[in-house]
Amino acid sequence: MRSPWQHPARIVPFAFLALIAIGTALMMLPAARAEPGHAPFVTALFTAASAVCVAGMAVVDTPGYWSTFGHVLLTVLTQIGGFGIVALATLLSLIVSRRLGLRGRMLAQAESAGLTGGNTARVLIRVALVMLVAESILTVVLTLRFWLTYDYSFGRALWEAFFHAVQAFNNAGFALYSDSLVRFVTDPWICVTLALGVMAGSIGFPVLFELAREWRTTRSWSTHTFLTVTGSLLLTAVGFVVFLVFEWRNPGTLGPLNTAGKVLAAFTQDVMTRSGGFNSVDLGRLNSETIAVTNGLMFIGGGSASTAGGIKLTTFMLLGYVIWAEIRGEPDVVIRKRRIAEETQRQAVTVALMGVALVATGTVALDALTEDVPFDRALFEVTSAFATVGLSTGITSSLPPSAQVVLVVLMYVGRVGTIAVGTAIALNTRRRHYRYPEERPLVG
Amino acid sequence: MRSPWQHPARIVPFAFLALIAIGTALMMLPAARAEPGHAPFVTALFTAASAVCVAGMAVVDTPGYWSTFGHVLLTVLTQIGGFGIVALATLLSLIVSRRLGLRGRMLAQAESAGLTGGNTARVLIRVALVMLVAESILTVVLTLRFWLTYDYSFGRALWEAFFHAVQAFNNAGFALYSDSLVRFVTDPWICVTLALGVMAGSIGFPVLFELAREWRTTRSWSTHTFLTVTGSLLLTAVGFVVFLVFEWRNPGTLGPLNTAGKVLAAFTQDVMTRSGGFNSVDLGRLNSETIAVTNGLMFIGGGSASTAGGIKLTTFMLLGYVIWAEIRGEPDVVIRKRRIAEETQRQAVTVALMGVALVATGTVALDALTEDVPFDRALFEVTSAFATVGLSTGITSSLPPSAQVVLVVLMYVGRVGTIAVGTAIALNTRRRHYRYPEERPLVG
Ligand SMILES: [K+]
Ligand SMILES: [K+]
């Protein structure tokens, strides 16, 4: 038996567990709660895990249930969690960069996709600086809007702006309003600012760094950046059109808004769906066809090594190219005159299918643990938790504790677990030095 | 522009369309209907397509709506469709055996996986013989049971036995009883006989032929046969346990039965789910967790080159091995000391993901075309149509014609279209004689 502490990379998932444990203990302090008494264990666990995994999913009314101290805790846990996830990707890339295996190879690629030339400290400082600058810009814009238009006191405007700026850039999505952003549905200053913050956080640091260097010379972009940017544009466009068309007349969502309001609300909800987790329309009243598309967008998620969750844009885009090559009968998968390694294709398949298996298992578990939760709502909650989106049709708070624990496990596994398990196994890999004869079973 | 008639293989999908068209015209004859007047176009189209694609999905009450002539038509269309599907796989394997591309490669493998040494006619005769023998055995057992136990006249017993024998072995699933097999839920003679017929038809001819030769020497089995048999046993076991455990106390399904009855009903429903399409419990009253598992089983389906649908057992099993190899960091996917070709892995991925895309698109379309169909019921209908299972929670008949046409398209594409499109494209393939430099974008 080897100790899990033998290799530094193995500590990371335990560090996240420890962070969630500390967060749970802190959220159980009576000072964290608005009312007298302390929060129940599962409520505190769910909230802490949701913050650390930047899911932003809530089992209680965030503004009413937690005290200001509780809100400060949420901010700190979200910020540490979000930074930790990016730091994790970076550190692991340096530790296991030359080893093979699921995440080893993947993280080695993170480096070649943008994080070149830096040592650990330098990269972490750059990540921290980008976060600081982005959150500061968001805070300034939101503060001015809250202070000047909504007549908040300057102190309150600053605090609420900062809180939501951290939630937005880290793609968490806790809100200090019981209706999330529904009250701001027609306010472009609030909605567009937060949407841009979410987009910046969800594109991924390798891509951000590469875009900062060469955003004008699209031809020199790495395949990773090309896939992330085109995937993001494609899905944003699809989501926007779907929300606008399917919800145009829905009296519970876009129906009552004028045309400009419909466009703004569709854009905001579209951006928030692939990981942001805020909502400016009532998701419980979406049409079932919109819900279905929303599930797909949540499952795909954002960019690699970002604060977004899901199977990631590159995974989705790569699989599209794989299918396209296959039905055209091309021997190689080629993107912009670059051949995609067979190993990378297999990684993409593995990530996507493990995601499908997790969501399927979670949905069956949630259905089995509850009496009256319809299948579609269970699927939505589970997909949202797995992809750490945090959106809900409104059932999270009424789930029994056992079902809430299922969602906690999904958030952790969706965010930390796949990286951790993959790396741990990769570090143990035995190599084969011979190959067996090839066989081609019939498929399909 | 090349003509689609240039290559004989391209005729096949048109032949199936022609068969459906002829079937639709015949089902619209007043003589096919029990009541005066003729069936509406969409009803006739749906029923003919459902029979030809061996889906067995019904928009009307099969015994009450159609005349005996209509039932004979159903039998003929099912038999021609089922035989045609197997004949298609065999013929195409001979035509395109040395070409590359999605289905070209696949069908070449069908040959190596069991259909060796025969010319077209010999293989077709063997297939027809197996069908004839299997359906005869089923007919004899069912006739005796209907005649001796249920006091049918001998003529009626023989006709109903033959009708259901054809439906079972071809994995179609039309029934001459409005409740399908619910009235026989505790009759092992009826349920087990039909279940064995469905299993025999769904395992696939390459595997049947190989098992007939060497069923005792499991070590000499091809990888294809190994994956099909183990996959079938695995999924049958999982489905059986799920049905039994999740439905044990459900008053709408297994609840009222005694223990032996519960075991029989769970086994029957389990076997029917991966393509048979009969049901001996009311599917509209299944728990939502059972529905979720049922969706998964339907989607996977049966063996390749069989009368079953879905993405097929080998595809599912292969993907499992791919994931297992990936998380273990193995460079090759190895099954019983045979390395699986990279091309075969890519085919499996393509087949599975095209299935996911079809089901997702179909579900969104069905939801968009209806007002009050819940998402989970839409997903169930669409999965059942795509995988030509034919099970329903009972909403098919109340869908608007546009939504029924969506299901027709899914049945056709799920059954004939993927083979046809894949082959057609494969026959057009241009080869690349140079390779681009390799790149490894970040995934997950
Ligand atoms: K989130
Ligand atoms: K069927």
Tab-separated table of N, CA and C and ligand atoms in Angstrom, chain A residues 54-57 170-173 275-277 307 387-390, ligand 1:
chain	number	residue	atom	x	y	z
A	54	VAL	N	-17.501	26.481	-6.689
A	54	VAL	CA	-18.066	27.580	-7.495
A	54	VAL	C	-19.314	27.163	-8.259
A	55	ALA	N	-20.198	26.422	-7.568
A	55	ALA	CA	-21.459	26.041	-8.188
A	55	ALA	C	-22.509	27.129	-7.980
A	56	GLY	N	-22.523	27.724	-6.773
A	56	GLY	CA	-23.502	28.768	-6.503
A	56	GLY	C	-24.919	28.245	-6.333
A	57	MET	N	-25.065	26.934	-6.186
A	57	MET	CA	-26.383	26.337	-5.964
A	57	MET	C	-26.767	26.566	-4.498
A	170	ASN	N	-15.876	34.243	-10.746
A	170	ASN	CA	-15.598	32.861	-10.366
A	170	ASN	C	-16.681	31.893	-10.841
A	171	ASN	N	-17.631	32.416	-11.611
A	171	ASN	CA	-18.697	31.569	-12.155
A	171	ASN	C	-19.440	30.795	-11.066
A	172	ALA	N	-19.595	31.431	-9.886
A	172	ALA	CA	-20.318	30.747	-8.815
A	172	ALA	C	-21.813	31.010	-8.961
A	173	GLY	N	-22.257	32.222	-8.613
A	173	GLY	CA	-23.652	32.528	-8.891
A	173	GLY	C	-24.551	32.683	-7.678
A	275	SER	N	-22.503	28.212	-17.080
A	275	SER	CA	-21.778	28.093	-15.830
A	275	SER	C	-22.009	29.217	-14.855
A	276	GLY	N	-22.455	30.381	-15.333
A	276	GLY	CA	-22.609	31.538	-14.445
A	276	GLY	C	-23.488	31.270	-13.252
A	277	GLY	N	-24.671	30.758	-13.521
A	277	GLY	CA	-25.539	30.361	-12.440
A	277	GLY	C	-26.456	31.440	-11.904
A	307	THR	N	-13.005	28.862	-14.432
A	307	THR	CA	-13.886	28.644	-13.288
A	307	THR	C	-15.207	28.015	-13.720
A	387	ALA	N	-22.166	20.162	-13.529
A	387	ALA	CA	-21.443	21.169	-14.305
A	387	ALA	C	-21.186	22.422	-13.467
A	388	THR	N	-21.433	22.365	-12.168
A	388	THR	CA	-21.296	23.486	-11.237
A	388	THR	C	-21.853	24.784	-11.823
A	389	VAL	N	-23.065	24.667	-12.404
A	389	VAL	CA	-23.753	25.854	-12.932
A	389	VAL	C	-24.508	26.540	-11.809
A	390	GLY	N	-25.305	25.754	-11.078
A	390	GLY	CA	-26.022	26.311	-9.948
A	390	GLY	C	-27.435	26.763	-10.252
C	1	K	K	-21.880	28.330	-11.108
